[in-house]
Amino acid sequence: MVKANGYGHGADWVAENIQDHVDGFGVARIEEAITLRAARPQHAIVLLGGLLDADTLALCAEKRIDLVIHTLEGAQLLANASLSSPLRVWLKMNTGMNRLGLNTMEFSRAHTLLSGSGNVSELIHMSHFSDAEVAGSDCTAQQYQALTTTSQALGTQPLSAANSAAIITHPNTHANWVRPGIMLYGDDPTTSLTGEQCLQAVMSFHSKVVAIHELEVGQGVGYNRRWRAGVPSRIATVAAGYGDGYPRHAPDGTPVLINGKVAPLAGRVSMDLLTVDISQDDNVKIGDAVTLWGKDLPAAEVARHCGTISYQLFTGISQRVARTYT
Ligand SMILES: *Cc1c(COP(=O)(O)O)cnc(C)c1O
């Protein structure tokens, strides 16, 4: 899965680095599919479900982009189209996510319609799990059962269901195509991998200390002085803010690495700057290296403090942040 610009990492770079290890790429927007196709003429590219129209269909046929069909309307549009070449289709069943996908009866109808259509070169049956990262939930097993039962009644088709969490914790759902996303980027959504299986962060988000202030008891920091000094304190100002994709709602205490040591965020994040309590570290000086997340500070941990997930942090890195690829 390299949607949302490779989870914010740069889809071209990600695709180039993993191309020898994957059979295809998944994207969410036709624009992403077309850009990727220009750079990767050979790989399968799957366009996840969006609003299907005749233009998108024609583009997919021309560029050999696989389509996810998740409505009866979409299935009919495809069956009735006259395309330059047939498409590989991923027919999506709703097994409990209730976001995209056909119910059992619609799924069977769409399957019949599409398996007899000259516009379809291959049909893959797929679904998407709602709870695969939740330890102890039997939801994933039930969803997979619903997919396989309906699919088998319609013949023998390749199956696809597992996202990263299911890949890690539900190996019986791997089937023919797995769809790893976040795990490619070094986050384990199940927090269950240990030892040699631990994943490594791909993205590190860095900045520098640009100012240091000594505060007396009672003085505050930043907008509305949300954080107040209870004891004489030192505050480091870092050149990163919500304009770069650092979450504005990060609470005081969110970990920040300065010179490799953890210090707590102190005060509201502003557009270009954030502030950190460095009272516990006398050695910090202007120009010192800051890591907002990455190696030694998992994005998932920052995300947990902020009530979000690493996916949102990764995809939120803004345009103005300079990218360095190694
Ligand atoms: C994004 C996505 C995935 C990957 O999910 P991760 O949790 O990032 O592994 C898999 N399948 C579909 C349909 C998706 O939209």
mmCIF file of C-alpha atoms and ligand atoms in Angstrom:
data_model
loop_
_atom_site.group_PDB
_atom_site.id
_atom_site.type_symbol
_atom_site.label_atom_id
_atom_site.label_comp_id
_atom_site.label_asym_id
_atom_site.label_seq_id
_atom_site.Cartn_x
_atom_site.Cartn_y
_atom_site.Cartn_z
ATOM 1 C CA MET A 1 0.000 0.000 0.000
ATOM 2 C CA VAL A 2 1.561 3.238 -1.155
ATOM 3 C CA LYS A 3 -1.559 5.390 -0.995
ATOM 4 C CA ALA A 4 -1.372 8.936 0.394
ATOM 5 C CA ASN A 5 2.066 9.374 -1.147
ATOM 6 C CA GLY A 6 3.412 6.200 0.400
ATOM 7 C CA TYR A 7 1.961 7.052 3.830
ATOM 8 C CA GLY A 8 3.725 10.407 3.537
ATOM 9 C CA HIS A 9 7.122 8.875 2.725
ATOM 10 C CA GLY A 10 7.094 9.600 -1.022
ATOM 11 C CA ALA A 11 5.329 7.002 -3.160
ATOM 12 C CA ASP A 12 7.981 7.035 -5.910
ATOM 13 C CA TRP A 13 10.802 6.385 -3.475
ATOM 14 C CA VAL A 14 8.882 3.700 -1.617
ATOM 15 C CA ALA A 15 7.851 1.983 -4.841
ATOM 16 C CA GLU A 16 11.412 2.021 -6.117
ATOM 17 C CA ASN A 17 12.719 0.476 -2.922
ATOM 18 C CA ILE A 18 10.138 -2.267 -2.556
ATOM 19 C CA GLN A 19 9.494 -3.084 -6.210
ATOM 20 C CA ASP A 20 11.544 -6.275 -6.157
ATOM 21 C CA HIS A 21 9.655 -7.576 -3.133
ATOM 22 C CA VAL A 22 6.035 -6.968 -4.130
ATOM 23 C CA ASP A 23 3.654 -8.045 -6.865
ATOM 24 C CA GLY A 24 1.776 -4.778 -6.960
ATOM 25 C CA PHE A 25 0.969 -1.440 -5.408
ATOM 26 C CA GLY A 26 -2.244 -0.139 -3.855
ATOM 27 C CA VAL A 27 -3.366 3.479 -4.157
ATOM 28 C CA ALA A 28 -6.547 5.347 -3.292
ATOM 29 C CA ARG A 29 -6.759 7.959 -6.083
ATOM 30 C CA ILE A 30 -6.589 7.670 -9.850
ATOM 31 C CA GLU A 31 -3.976 10.473 -9.917
ATOM 32 C CA GLU A 32 -1.730 8.392 -7.661
ATOM 33 C CA ALA A 33 -2.221 5.379 -9.926
ATOM 34 C CA ILE A 34 -1.295 7.306 -13.068
ATOM 35 C CA THR A 35 1.834 8.850 -11.535
ATOM 36 C CA LEU A 36 2.938 5.439 -10.309
ATOM 37 C CA ARG A 37 2.236 3.790 -13.659
ATOM 38 C CA ALA A 38 4.540 6.285 -15.425
ATOM 39 C CA ALA A 39 7.444 5.245 -13.160
ATOM 40 C CA ARG A 40 6.590 1.506 -12.877
ATOM 41 C CA PRO A 41 5.425 0.197 -16.235
ATOM 42 C CA GLN A 42 5.373 -3.472 -15.200
ATOM 43 C CA HIS A 43 3.823 -3.808 -11.750
ATOM 44 C CA ALA A 44 0.197 -4.357 -10.898
ATOM 45 C CA ILE A 45 -1.430 -1.210 -9.548
ATOM 46 C CA VAL A 46 -4.716 -1.478 -7.669
ATOM 47 C CA LEU A 47 -7.010 1.506 -7.383
ATOM 48 C CA LEU A 48 -8.940 1.158 -4.116
ATOM 49 C CA GLY A 49 -12.572 2.083 -4.133
ATOM 50 C CA GLY A 50 -13.592 5.566 -5.099
ATOM 51 C CA LEU A 51 -16.389 6.972 -7.197
ATOM 52 C CA LEU A 52 -16.247 5.156 -10.495
ATOM 53 C CA ASP A 53 -17.129 6.981 -13.713
ATOM 54 C CA ALA A 54 -16.621 6.317 -17.410
ATOM 55 C CA ASP A 55 -13.464 8.423 -17.592
ATOM 56 C CA THR A 56 -11.833 6.585 -14.695
ATOM 57 C CA LEU A 57 -12.758 3.254 -16.287
ATOM 58 C CA ALA A 58 -11.228 4.262 -19.612
ATOM 59 C CA LEU A 59 -8.055 5.475 -17.875
ATOM 60 C CA CYS A 60 -7.753 2.225 -15.921
ATOM 61 C CA ALA A 61 -8.100 0.177 -19.101
ATOM 62 C CA GLU A 62 -5.567 2.304 -20.953
ATOM 63 C CA LYS A 63 -3.024 2.283 -18.090
ATOM 64 C CA ARG A 64 -3.630 -1.342 -16.980
ATOM 65 C CA ILE A 65 -4.766 -0.311 -13.510
ATOM 66 C CA ASP A 66 -6.716 -2.889 -11.473
ATOM 67 C CA LEU A 67 -10.011 -1.669 -10.083
ATOM 68 C CA VAL A 68 -11.783 -2.322 -6.815
ATOM 69 C CA ILE A 69 -15.509 -2.652 -7.438
ATOM 70 C CA HIS A 70 -17.521 -2.083 -4.289
ATOM 71 C CA THR A 71 -21.017 -1.134 -5.501
ATOM 72 C CA LEU A 72 -23.552 -2.697 -7.862
ATOM 73 C CA GLU A 73 -23.570 0.599 -9.793
ATOM 74 C CA GLY A 74 -19.839 0.233 -10.330
ATOM 75 C CA ALA A 75 -20.216 -3.386 -11.441
ATOM 76 C CA GLN A 76 -22.910 -2.426 -13.955
ATOM 77 C CA LEU A 77 -20.928 0.504 -15.302
ATOM 78 C CA LEU A 78 -17.948 -1.783 -15.838
ATOM 79 C CA ALA A 79 -19.995 -4.607 -17.393
ATOM 80 C CA ASN A 80 -21.634 -2.197 -19.876
ATOM 81 C CA ALA A 81 -18.510 -0.225 -20.809
ATOM 82 C CA SER A 82 -16.616 -0.680 -24.022
ATOM 83 C CA LEU A 83 -12.998 -0.704 -22.961
ATOM 84 C CA SER A 84 -9.727 -0.780 -24.902
ATOM 85 C CA SER A 85 -8.663 -3.854 -22.915
ATOM 86 C CA PRO A 86 -10.098 -5.934 -20.066
ATOM 87 C CA LEU A 87 -9.255 -5.157 -16.445
ATOM 88 C CA ARG A 88 -8.339 -7.183 -13.427
ATOM 89 C CA VAL A 89 -11.042 -6.539 -10.844
ATOM 90 C CA TRP A 90 -10.984 -6.806 -7.072
ATOM 91 C CA LEU A 91 -14.578 -7.341 -5.993
ATOM 92 C CA LYS A 92 -15.032 -6.059 -2.472
ATOM 93 C CA MET A 93 -17.350 -7.562 0.089
ATOM 94 C CA ASN A 94 -18.567 -5.706 3.142
ATOM 95 C CA THR A 95 -17.989 -8.049 6.060
ATOM 96 C CA GLY A 96 -18.557 -5.602 8.902
ATOM 97 C CA MET A 97 -16.540 -2.479 8.211
ATOM 98 C CA ASN A 98 -19.662 -0.877 6.710
ATOM 99 C CA ARG A 99 -17.624 1.621 4.757
ATOM 100 C CA LEU A 100 -17.087 0.115 1.303
ATOM 101 C CA GLY A 101 -18.209 -3.191 -0.122
ATOM 102 C CA LEU A 102 -21.185 -5.216 -1.277
ATOM 103 C CA ASN A 103 -23.411 -7.257 0.990
ATOM 104 C CA THR A 104 -23.654 -10.996 0.379
ATOM 105 C CA MET A 105 -26.527 -10.850 -2.127
ATOM 106 C CA GLU A 106 -25.134 -7.879 -4.034
ATOM 107 C CA PHE A 107 -21.728 -9.528 -4.043
ATOM 108 C CA SER A 108 -23.094 -12.649 -5.709
ATOM 109 C CA ARG A 109 -24.932 -10.578 -8.316
ATOM 110 C CA ALA A 110 -21.853 -8.475 -9.046
ATOM 111 C CA HIS A 111 -19.738 -11.615 -9.261
ATOM 112 C CA THR A 112 -22.088 -13.171 -11.825
ATOM 113 C CA LEU A 113 -22.234 -9.953 -13.822
ATOM 114 C CA LEU A 114 -18.472 -9.495 -13.876
ATOM 115 C CA SER A 115 -17.302 -13.082 -14.253
ATOM 116 C CA GLY A 116 -19.285 -13.232 -17.496
ATOM 117 C CA SER A 117 -18.023 -9.861 -18.760
ATOM 118 C CA GLY A 118 -15.465 -9.457 -21.514
ATOM 119 C CA ASN A 119 -14.238 -6.354 -19.685
ATOM 120 C CA VAL A 120 -12.875 -8.457 -16.821
ATOM 121 C CA SER A 121 -9.683 -10.463 -17.256
ATOM 122 C CA GLU A 122 -9.504 -11.777 -13.693
ATOM 123 C CA LEU A 123 -11.683 -11.514 -10.618
ATOM 124 C CA ILE A 124 -10.225 -11.375 -7.106
ATOM 125 C CA HIS A 125 -12.458 -11.435 -4.043
ATOM 126 C CA MET A 126 -11.498 -9.080 -1.251
ATOM 127 C CA SER A 127 -12.645 -7.599 2.030
ATOM 128 C CA HIS A 128 -11.178 -5.280 4.646
ATOM 129 C CA PHE A 129 -10.979 -5.899 8.409
ATOM 130 C CA SER A 130 -12.373 -3.402 10.901
ATOM 131 C CA ASP A 131 -10.675 -4.672 14.072
ATOM 132 C CA ALA A 132 -7.567 -6.618 13.107
ATOM 133 C CA GLU A 133 -5.295 -4.620 15.457
ATOM 134 C CA VAL A 134 -7.544 -5.249 18.484
ATOM 135 C CA ALA A 135 -6.052 -8.051 20.578
ATOM 136 C CA GLY A 136 -8.524 -10.732 21.561
ATOM 137 C CA SER A 137 -11.309 -9.647 19.203
ATOM 138 C CA ASP A 138 -12.938 -12.495 17.272
ATOM 139 C CA CYS A 139 -14.286 -10.004 14.744
ATOM 140 C CA THR A 140 -11.478 -10.674 12.259
ATOM 141 C CA ALA A 141 -12.144 -14.425 12.228
ATOM 142 C CA GLN A 142 -15.862 -13.784 11.650
ATOM 143 C CA GLN A 143 -15.181 -11.328 8.847
ATOM 144 C CA TYR A 144 -12.787 -13.734 7.163
ATOM 145 C CA GLN A 145 -15.313 -16.550 7.527
ATOM 146 C CA ALA A 146 -17.979 -14.391 5.866
ATOM 147 C CA LEU A 147 -15.648 -13.666 2.939
ATOM 148 C CA THR A 148 -14.551 -17.257 2.389
ATOM 149 C CA THR A 149 -18.049 -18.731 2.739
ATOM 150 C CA THR A 150 -19.569 -16.400 0.164
ATOM 151 C CA SER A 151 -16.558 -16.604 -2.120
ATOM 152 C CA GLN A 152 -16.389 -20.417 -2.121
ATOM 153 C CA ALA A 153 -20.072 -20.671 -2.985
ATOM 154 C CA LEU A 154 -19.225 -18.762 -6.184
ATOM 155 C CA GLY A 155 -16.304 -20.934 -7.263
ATOM 156 C CA THR A 156 -12.559 -20.653 -6.786
ATOM 157 C CA GLN A 157 -11.202 -17.129 -6.813
ATOM 158 C CA PRO A 158 -8.009 -15.578 -5.473
ATOM 159 C CA LEU A 159 -8.729 -13.979 -2.092
ATOM 160 C CA SER A 160 -7.341 -10.903 -0.335
ATOM 161 C CA ALA A 161 -8.149 -9.649 3.138
ATOM 162 C CA ALA A 162 -5.150 -9.013 5.389
ATOM 163 C CA ASN A 163 -3.876 -5.525 6.258
ATOM 164 C CA SER A 164 -0.733 -5.123 8.395
ATOM 165 C CA ALA A 165 -2.447 -6.011 11.664
ATOM 166 C CA ALA A 166 -3.961 -9.190 10.230
ATOM 167 C CA ILE A 167 -0.680 -10.106 8.543
ATOM 168 C CA ILE A 168 0.979 -9.976 11.960
ATOM 169 C CA THR A 169 -1.680 -11.562 14.173
ATOM 170 C CA HIS A 170 -3.994 -13.571 11.847
ATOM 171 C CA PRO A 171 -1.761 -15.648 9.550
ATOM 172 C CA ASN A 172 -4.748 -17.815 8.557
ATOM 173 C CA THR A 173 -6.150 -14.781 6.678
ATOM 174 C CA HIS A 174 -3.141 -14.248 4.399
ATOM 175 C CA ALA A 175 -4.826 -16.009 1.451
ATOM 176 C CA ASN A 176 -3.520 -15.066 -2.030
ATOM 177 C CA TRP A 177 -2.769 -11.366 -1.665
ATOM 178 C CA VAL A 178 -1.777 -9.580 1.529
ATOM 179 C CA ARG A 179 -2.050 -5.796 1.639
ATOM 180 C CA PRO A 180 0.604 -4.458 4.026
ATOM 181 C CA GLY A 181 0.534 -0.707 4.627
ATOM 182 C CA ILE A 182 1.754 0.746 7.899
ATOM 183 C CA MET A 183 4.106 -2.156 8.631
ATOM 184 C CA LEU A 184 6.141 -1.284 5.522
ATOM 185 C CA TYR A 185 6.859 2.038 7.160
ATOM 186 C CA GLY A 186 8.053 0.510 10.405
ATOM 187 C CA ASP A 187 5.035 0.663 12.680
ATOM 188 C CA ASP A 188 3.469 -2.452 14.175
ATOM 189 C CA PRO A 189 -0.212 -1.581 14.712
ATOM 190 C CA THR A 190 -0.630 -4.575 17.020
ATOM 191 C CA THR A 191 2.378 -3.679 19.230
ATOM 192 C CA SER A 192 2.919 -7.427 19.506
ATOM 193 C CA LEU A 193 6.161 -7.957 17.582
ATOM 194 C CA THR A 194 9.245 -8.477 19.718
ATOM 195 C CA GLY A 195 12.955 -9.132 19.323
ATOM 196 C CA GLU A 196 14.152 -9.739 15.784
ATOM 197 C CA GLN A 197 10.661 -9.235 14.405
ATOM 198 C CA CYS A 198 10.468 -5.628 15.633
ATOM 199 C CA LEU A 199 9.964 -3.214 12.776
ATOM 200 C CA GLN A 200 12.265 -0.258 12.156
ATOM 201 C CA ALA A 201 11.089 3.291 11.581
ATOM 202 C CA VAL A 202 11.553 4.385 7.978
ATOM 203 C CA MET A 203 10.827 8.078 8.546
ATOM 204 C CA SER A 204 12.688 10.301 10.973
ATOM 205 C CA PHE A 205 11.369 13.820 11.471
ATOM 206 C CA HIS A 206 14.132 16.200 12.550
ATOM 207 C CA SER A 207 14.620 19.842 13.450
ATOM 208 C CA LYS A 208 16.857 22.021 15.598
ATOM 209 C CA VAL A 209 16.787 24.110 18.740
ATOM 210 C CA VAL A 210 16.553 27.755 17.639
ATOM 211 C CA ALA A 211 16.272 29.508 21.029
ATOM 212 C CA ILE A 212 16.525 28.861 24.772
ATOM 213 C CA HIS A 213 14.685 30.762 27.519
ATOM 214 C CA GLU A 214 15.077 30.796 31.287
ATOM 215 C CA LEU A 215 11.730 31.031 33.071
ATOM 216 C CA GLU A 216 10.942 32.130 36.594
ATOM 217 C CA VAL A 217 8.272 30.398 38.646
ATOM 218 C CA GLY A 218 4.828 31.311 37.335
ATOM 219 C CA GLN A 219 5.909 32.346 33.837
ATOM 220 C CA GLY A 220 4.217 30.611 30.939
ATOM 221 C CA VAL A 221 5.187 29.427 27.471
ATOM 222 C CA GLY A 222 3.591 30.040 24.089
ATOM 223 C CA TYR A 223 -0.002 30.868 23.180
ATOM 224 C CA ASN A 224 -2.245 31.249 26.213
ATOM 225 C CA ARG A 225 0.777 30.207 28.278
ATOM 226 C CA ARG A 226 -0.753 26.734 28.541
ATOM 227 C CA TRP A 227 2.350 25.438 30.306
ATOM 228 C CA ARG A 228 3.479 27.348 33.411
ATOM 229 C CA ALA A 229 6.766 27.020 35.255
ATOM 230 C CA GLY A 230 6.220 25.515 38.715
ATOM 231 C CA VAL A 231 9.946 25.791 39.390
ATOM 232 C CA PRO A 232 12.659 27.836 37.638
ATOM 233 C CA SER A 233 12.791 26.233 34.186
ATOM 234 C CA ARG A 234 14.620 26.206 30.852
ATOM 235 C CA ILE A 235 12.658 26.037 27.648
ATOM 236 C CA ALA A 236 14.043 25.108 24.226
ATOM 237 C CA THR A 237 12.246 26.470 21.181
ATOM 238 C CA VAL A 238 12.309 24.076 18.212
ATOM 239 C CA ALA A 239 11.723 25.001 14.577
ATOM 240 C CA ALA A 240 8.778 22.693 13.893
ATOM 241 C CA GLY A 241 5.065 23.278 14.251
ATOM 242 C CA TYR A 242 1.701 22.311 12.889
ATOM 243 C CA GLY A 243 2.688 23.991 9.619
ATOM 244 C CA ASP A 244 5.171 21.146 9.226
ATOM 245 C CA GLY A 245 2.734 18.456 10.298
ATOM 246 C CA TYR A 246 3.485 18.214 13.994
ATOM 247 C CA PRO A 247 0.063 17.830 15.659
ATOM 248 C CA ARG A 248 -1.222 21.061 17.194
ATOM 249 C CA HIS A 249 -3.211 19.106 19.775
ATOM 250 C CA ALA A 250 -0.057 17.500 21.245
ATOM 251 C CA PRO A 251 -0.403 17.827 25.027
ATOM 252 C CA ASP A 252 2.282 18.913 27.485
ATOM 253 C CA GLY A 253 4.497 15.932 28.196
ATOM 254 C CA THR A 254 4.544 14.570 24.638
ATOM 255 C CA PRO A 255 8.079 13.182 24.208
ATOM 256 C CA VAL A 256 10.628 15.027 22.052
ATOM 257 C CA LEU A 257 14.217 13.865 21.560
ATOM 258 C CA ILE A 258 16.916 16.512 21.960
ATOM 259 C CA ASN A 259 20.466 15.218 21.424
ATOM 260 C CA GLY A 260 18.978 11.756 21.732
ATOM 261 C CA LYS A 261 17.463 12.383 25.170
ATOM 262 C CA VAL A 262 13.727 12.537 25.860
ATOM 263 C CA ALA A 263 12.303 15.851 27.061
ATOM 264 C CA PRO A 264 8.631 16.795 27.466
ATOM 265 C CA LEU A 265 6.763 19.167 25.167
ATOM 266 C CA ALA A 266 5.746 22.253 27.156
ATOM 267 C CA GLY A 267 3.130 24.648 25.817
ATOM 268 C CA ARG A 268 0.887 24.823 22.805
ATOM 269 C CA VAL A 269 2.372 23.876 19.430
ATOM 270 C CA SER A 270 2.291 26.865 17.073
ATOM 271 C CA MET A 271 2.562 27.010 13.285
ATOM 272 C CA ASP A 272 6.346 27.139 12.975
ATOM 273 C CA LEU A 273 7.599 26.405 16.478
ATOM 274 C CA LEU A 274 7.166 24.174 19.456
ATOM 275 C CA THR A 275 8.613 24.390 22.954
ATOM 276 C CA VAL A 276 10.208 21.769 25.157
ATOM 277 C CA ASP A 277 11.045 21.721 28.854
ATOM 278 C CA ILE A 278 14.795 21.077 29.030
ATOM 279 C CA SER A 279 15.155 21.805 32.737
ATOM 280 C CA GLN A 280 16.469 18.257 33.239
ATOM 281 C CA ASP A 281 19.264 18.648 30.687
ATOM 282 C CA ASP A 282 21.788 21.460 31.220
ATOM 283 C CA ASN A 283 23.737 20.633 28.071
ATOM 284 C CA VAL A 284 21.147 21.644 25.475
ATOM 285 C CA LYS A 285 22.231 24.623 23.365
ATOM 286 C CA ILE A 286 21.035 26.526 20.326
ATOM 287 C CA GLY A 287 21.545 24.489 17.160
ATOM 288 C CA ASP A 288 21.179 21.095 18.843
ATOM 289 C CA ALA A 289 19.526 18.230 16.986
ATOM 290 C CA VAL A 290 15.880 17.438 17.633
ATOM 291 C CA THR A 291 13.920 14.344 16.619
ATOM 292 C CA LEU A 292 10.148 14.714 16.681
ATOM 293 C CA TRP A 293 9.690 11.029 15.798
ATOM 294 C CA GLY A 294 11.623 8.280 14.075
ATOM 295 C CA LYS A 295 14.538 6.138 15.151
ATOM 296 C CA ASP A 296 14.606 5.995 18.994
ATOM 297 C CA LEU A 297 11.213 7.726 19.286
ATOM 298 C CA PRO A 298 8.429 5.726 17.630
ATOM 299 C CA ALA A 299 5.816 7.815 15.836
ATOM 300 C CA ALA A 300 3.244 5.510 17.452
ATOM 301 C CA GLU A 301 4.310 6.721 20.884
ATOM 302 C CA VAL A 302 4.036 10.394 19.935
ATOM 303 C CA ALA A 303 0.689 9.554 18.341
ATOM 304 C CA ARG A 304 -0.531 7.853 21.505
ATOM 305 C CA HIS A 305 0.151 11.014 23.511
ATOM 306 C CA CYS A 306 -1.769 13.003 20.908
ATOM 307 C CA GLY A 307 -4.763 10.653 20.739
ATOM 308 C CA THR A 308 -4.042 9.699 17.143
ATOM 309 C CA ILE A 309 -2.151 7.046 15.160
ATOM 310 C CA SER A 310 1.177 6.987 13.355
ATOM 311 C CA TYR A 311 -0.694 6.865 10.024
ATOM 312 C CA GLN A 312 -1.961 10.389 10.588
ATOM 313 C CA LEU A 313 1.423 11.726 11.691
ATOM 314 C CA PHE A 314 3.169 10.197 8.659
ATOM 315 C CA THR A 315 0.647 11.429 6.115
ATOM 316 C CA GLY A 316 0.485 14.863 7.736
ATOM 317 C CA ILE A 317 4.103 15.897 7.096
ATOM 318 C CA SER A 318 3.642 19.048 5.041
ATOM 319 C CA GLN A 319 5.075 20.108 1.722
ATOM 320 C CA ARG A 320 7.600 22.575 3.162
ATOM 321 C CA VAL A 321 9.485 19.919 5.138
ATOM 322 C CA ALA A 322 12.673 19.060 3.267
ATOM 323 C CA ARG A 323 12.967 15.342 2.427
ATOM 324 C CA THR A 324 16.296 13.550 2.511
ATOM 325 C CA TYR A 325 16.340 10.011 1.123
ATOM 326 C CA THR A 326 19.022 7.552 2.069
HETATM 327 C C1 LIG B 1 -4.862 1.182 3.631
HETATM 328 C C2 LIG B 1 -5.362 -0.160 3.346
HETATM 329 C C3 LIG B 1 -4.632 -1.293 3.695
HETATM 330 C C4 LIG B 1 -3.363 -1.230 4.519
HETATM 331 O O1 LIG B 1 -3.692 -1.013 5.865
HETATM 332 P P1 LIG B 1 -2.545 -0.979 6.987
HETATM 333 O O2 LIG B 1 -3.283 -0.935 8.268
HETATM 334 O O3 LIG B 1 -1.780 0.287 6.746
HETATM 335 O O4 LIG B 1 -1.712 -2.174 6.776
HETATM 336 C C5 LIG B 1 -5.111 -2.526 3.282
HETATM 337 N N1 LIG B 1 -6.254 -2.624 2.580
HETATM 338 C C6 LIG B 1 -6.993 -1.559 2.253
HETATM 339 C C7 LIG B 1 -8.257 -1.741 1.494
HETATM 340 C C8 LIG B 1 -6.591 -0.297 2.631
HETATM 341 O O5 LIG B 1 -7.332 0.765 2.319
#
